[in-house]
Short mmCIF file of C-alpha atoms in Angstrom, two decimals:
data_model
loop_
_atom_site.label_atom_id
_atom_site.label_comp_id
_atom_site.label_asym_id
_atom_site.label_seq_id
_atom_site.Cartn_x
_atom_site.Cartn_y
_atom_site.Cartn_z
CA THR A 6 7.25 10.24 -9.06
CA SER A 7 8.94 7.14 -7.67
CA ASP A 8 8.40 3.74 -6.14
CA HIS A 9 7.16 3.47 -2.55
CA GLY A 10 9.52 4.02 0.38
CA ASP A 11 11.29 1.63 2.73
CA MET A 12 10.93 1.52 6.51
CA LEU A 13 14.69 1.81 7.23
CA GLY A 14 14.21 0.87 10.88
CA SER A 15 11.01 2.80 11.58
CA HIS A 16 8.64 0.75 13.77
CA GLY A 17 11.30 -1.97 13.83
CA PHE A 18 10.95 -2.78 10.11
CA LEU A 19 13.79 -2.61 7.60
CA MET A 20 11.97 -3.03 4.31
CA LYS A 21 8.43 -2.42 3.05
CA SER A 22 5.24 -4.49 2.82
CA VAL A 23 3.43 -2.49 5.53
CA MET A 24 0.92 0.35 5.50
CA TYR A 25 2.95 2.87 7.50
CA ASP A 26 3.65 5.99 5.46
CA ALA A 27 7.41 5.35 5.43
CA SER A 28 6.64 2.35 3.21
CA ALA A 29 3.32 3.06 1.53
CA ARG A 30 3.61 6.74 0.65
CA VAL A 31 4.75 7.67 -2.87
CA PRO A 32 6.21 11.14 -3.55
CA MET A 33 5.16 13.05 -6.64
CA VAL A 34 5.82 16.43 -8.24
CA ILE A 35 4.04 17.64 -11.38
CA ARG A 36 5.57 20.32 -13.61
CA GLY A 37 4.39 21.58 -16.95
CA PRO A 38 1.85 23.73 -18.81
CA GLY A 39 -1.21 24.56 -16.76
CA VAL A 40 0.41 23.54 -13.45
CA ASP A 41 0.56 26.18 -10.71
CA PRO A 42 4.19 26.12 -9.47
CA ASP A 43 3.14 27.30 -6.00
CA ARG A 44 0.34 24.76 -5.48
CA VAL A 45 0.71 22.09 -2.79
CA CYS A 46 -2.26 19.71 -2.91
CA ASP A 47 -3.30 18.01 0.33
CA THR A 48 -6.12 15.96 -1.18
CA ALA A 49 -5.48 12.22 -0.81
CA VAL A 50 -4.55 10.59 -4.11
CA SER A 51 -3.22 7.20 -5.19
CA LEU A 52 -1.62 5.39 -8.10
CA VAL A 53 -5.00 4.73 -9.73
CA ASP A 54 -5.12 8.48 -10.42
CA ILE A 55 -2.06 8.30 -12.68
CA PHE A 56 -3.89 6.75 -15.64
CA PRO A 57 -6.58 9.46 -15.98
CA THR A 58 -3.86 12.08 -15.40
CA VAL A 59 -1.87 10.83 -18.37
CA LEU A 60 -5.00 10.79 -20.52
CA GLU A 61 -5.81 14.41 -19.63
CA ALA A 62 -2.23 15.62 -20.07
CA THR A 63 -2.00 14.02 -23.51
CA ALA A 64 -5.57 14.90 -24.59
CA VAL A 65 -6.42 11.24 -25.16
CA GLU A 66 -10.02 10.10 -24.76
CA ARG A 67 -10.74 7.22 -22.41
CA SER A 68 -11.86 4.11 -24.28
CA GLU A 69 -15.11 2.32 -23.48
CA ASP A 70 -13.09 -0.65 -22.18
CA ASP A 71 -11.59 1.61 -19.51
CA ALA A 72 -14.79 3.40 -18.54
CA ASP A 73 -15.16 1.59 -15.21
CA LEU A 74 -11.56 2.08 -14.02
CA PRO A 75 -11.25 4.08 -10.78
CA GLY A 76 -9.24 7.25 -10.42
CA GLN A 77 -9.41 10.96 -11.16
CA SER A 78 -6.96 13.17 -12.99
CA LEU A 79 -4.43 14.77 -10.68
CA MET A 80 -4.55 17.85 -12.88
CA SER A 81 -8.18 18.43 -12.01
CA ILE A 82 -7.64 17.51 -8.35
CA ALA A 83 -4.78 20.00 -8.03
CA GLY A 84 -6.89 22.67 -9.70
CA ALA A 85 -9.67 22.34 -7.14
CA PRO A 86 -9.76 23.16 -3.41
CA ASP A 87 -8.40 20.48 -1.11
CA ASP A 88 -10.96 17.75 -0.45
CA PRO A 89 -10.61 16.22 3.04
CA THR A 90 -13.46 13.79 2.30
CA ARG A 91 -11.74 11.97 -0.57
CA ALA A 92 -10.64 8.48 0.45
CA VAL A 93 -7.92 6.38 -1.16
CA PHE A 94 -7.37 2.66 -0.79
CA SER A 95 -4.40 0.30 -0.64
CA GLU A 96 -4.04 -3.46 -0.21
CA TYR A 97 -1.14 -5.86 0.17
CA HIS A 98 -0.97 -9.65 -0.22
CA GLY A 99 2.65 -10.22 -1.14
CA PRO A 100 5.97 -11.46 0.28
CA MET A 101 7.17 -10.55 3.78
CA SER A 102 3.59 -10.40 5.04
CA ALA A 103 1.87 -12.96 7.27
CA ALA A 104 -1.57 -11.94 6.03
CA ALA A 105 -3.35 -9.48 3.79
CA SER A 106 -3.68 -5.87 4.90
CA PHE A 107 -6.03 -3.16 3.69
CA MET A 108 -5.78 0.60 4.20
CA ILE A 109 -8.16 3.54 3.82
CA ARG A 110 -6.79 7.10 4.00
CA ARG A 111 -9.31 9.92 4.24
CA GLY A 112 -8.13 13.40 5.07
CA ASP A 113 -5.93 13.24 8.15
CA TRP A 114 -7.06 9.75 9.12
CA LYS A 115 -5.61 6.37 8.19
CA TYR A 116 -7.41 3.10 8.95
CA VAL A 117 -5.62 -0.25 8.51
CA ARG A 118 -7.25 -3.66 8.72
CA TYR A 119 -5.25 -6.89 8.96
CA MET A 120 -6.56 -10.31 7.94
CA LEU A 121 -4.75 -12.04 10.76
CA GLU A 122 -6.47 -13.51 13.79
CA ASP A 123 -5.93 -11.57 17.03
CA THR A 124 -4.40 -8.65 15.11
CA PRO A 125 -6.52 -5.53 15.68
CA ALA A 126 -7.03 -2.77 13.16
CA GLN A 127 -5.12 0.50 13.48
CA LEU A 128 -6.24 4.13 13.33
CA PHE A 129 -3.86 7.08 13.06
CA ASP A 130 -4.32 10.85 13.00
CA MET A 131 -1.68 11.67 10.40
CA ALA A 132 -1.80 15.42 11.08
CA ALA A 133 -1.17 15.17 14.83
CA ASP A 134 0.87 11.95 14.63
CA PRO A 135 2.77 11.78 11.31
CA ASP A 136 5.12 9.09 12.65
CA GLU A 137 2.13 6.82 13.43
CA LEU A 138 3.09 6.19 17.04
CA ASP A 139 -0.30 6.80 18.68
CA ASP A 140 -2.80 4.14 17.57
CA ARG A 141 -6.30 5.50 18.27
CA ILE A 142 -8.25 2.35 17.39
CA ASN A 143 -9.27 1.74 21.03
CA ASP A 144 -10.17 5.37 21.73
CA PRO A 145 -13.95 5.45 22.44
CA ALA A 146 -14.12 8.90 20.87
CA MET A 147 -12.98 7.39 17.57
CA ALA A 148 -15.57 4.58 17.43
CA GLY A 149 -17.84 6.41 14.99
CA LEU A 150 -14.97 7.32 12.66
CA THR A 151 -13.71 3.75 12.73
CA ILE A 152 -17.14 2.47 11.67
CA GLU A 153 -17.22 5.02 8.82
CA LEU A 154 -13.80 4.05 7.50
CA GLU A 155 -14.56 0.33 7.76
CA ALA A 156 -17.74 0.96 5.75
CA GLU A 157 -15.71 2.77 3.07
CA LEU A 158 -13.35 -0.22 2.90
CA VAL A 159 -16.18 -2.74 2.56
CA ALA A 160 -17.79 -0.59 -0.13
CA ILE A 161 -14.66 -1.08 -2.24
CA LEU A 162 -14.28 -4.82 -1.66
CA ASP A 163 -15.08 -7.64 0.75
CA PRO A 164 -11.85 -8.04 2.79
CA ASP A 165 -12.61 -11.60 3.91
CA ALA A 166 -13.62 -12.85 0.47
CA THR A 167 -10.66 -11.10 -1.17
CA ASP A 168 -8.20 -12.58 1.32
CA GLN A 169 -9.60 -16.09 0.81
CA ARG A 170 -9.50 -15.76 -2.99
CA VAL A 171 -5.92 -14.48 -3.02
CA ARG A 172 -4.75 -17.20 -0.62
CA ALA A 173 -6.36 -19.86 -2.82
CA GLU A 174 -4.70 -18.43 -5.94
CA GLN A 175 -1.32 -18.26 -4.21
CA GLN A 176 -1.61 -21.86 -3.02
CA ALA A 177 -2.63 -23.02 -6.50
CA ASN A 178 0.39 -21.27 -7.99
CA LEU A 179 2.75 -22.81 -5.46
CA THR A 180 1.47 -26.33 -6.03
CA ALA A 181 1.04 -26.17 -9.82
CA VAL A 182 3.21 -28.47 -11.92
CA GLU A 183 4.14 -25.54 -14.18
CA ARG A 184 4.32 -22.49 -11.96
CA PRO A 185 3.96 -18.88 -13.07
CA PRO A 186 7.34 -17.09 -13.20
CA ARG A 187 6.87 -15.22 -9.87
CA ALA A 188 4.95 -17.86 -7.93
CA GLY A 189 7.65 -18.39 -5.31
CA GLY A 190 8.95 -21.56 -3.71
CA ALA A 191 12.08 -22.83 -2.01
CA GLU A 192 13.84 -23.94 -5.20
CA LEU A 193 13.80 -20.56 -6.95
CA PRO A 194 17.20 -19.03 -7.84
CA ARG A 195 18.77 -17.33 -4.83
CA THR A 196 21.70 -14.98 -4.35
CA ALA A 197 23.07 -12.81 -1.59
CA LEU A 198 20.26 -10.39 -2.39
CA GLY A 199 17.66 -13.04 -1.62
CA THR A 200 15.06 -14.71 -3.80
CA ILE A 201 15.46 -13.14 -7.23
CA ALA A 202 12.02 -14.02 -8.56
CA LEU A 203 10.28 -12.22 -5.71
CA GLY A 204 12.58 -9.22 -5.53
CA TRP A 205 13.36 -9.74 -1.84
CA SER A 206 16.36 -7.92 -0.39
CA VAL A 207 16.64 -10.06 2.75
CA PRO A 208 19.30 -12.77 2.31
CA PRO A 209 18.15 -16.36 2.92
CA PRO A 210 19.27 -17.98 6.21
CA GLU A 211 22.00 -20.16 4.68
CA ILE A 212 23.72 -17.04 3.34
CA MET A 213 23.21 -14.97 6.46
CA ALA A 214 24.84 -17.74 8.50
CA VAL A 215 28.19 -17.17 6.77
CA VAL A 216 28.06 -13.39 6.37
CA ASP A 217 30.10 -11.25 8.74
CA PRO A 218 27.62 -8.74 10.17
CA GLN A 219 30.45 -6.20 10.61
CA THR A 220 31.16 -6.08 6.89
CA ARG A 221 27.71 -6.77 5.43
CA ALA A 222 26.36 -3.91 3.34
CA THR A 223 23.08 -2.43 4.57
#
């Protein structure tokens, strides 16, 4: 498997931090005993499925402390028929984002909700529109599906309460006398690769101002 992708210009974005598949999707191939080499699984899965997969592959029992963790072994998912009803969830609250975003993917459909005023949700048919160019959120025929996917999101967490809690924690970290190592702030060490502590790859303005765009590495 690998880290997530980067947008590389798709939808006008260069980096990540968005819910489009170019950024959010993670590739994975499983090889080993008991794995069908010809099997391609189209059931939606996510990173929370990795933990139970490792437990099953190594024959380790789940401890009582981990009993309530989400996820299902990818070994068992791949060994079963594709399940178009299984939904997976993603959220983002980090750098390069003006507000929190939440995503539900169920079968061919992806629903994205943004915690930013005047920013509507998005709905994409990933089978018919893999490049996510045709937002169906305002299609009257999709109203029922949109309500279903919003309900699945709210069943996992309260988007408004989560956004408020995360914003409060971020503000507390930024204003604390002794900040956590990755809390951010203008005085953190910076280089031509950006703010080291946050892992950004966009150079800060004072560096960009003296960089020749014709010779700058991309």
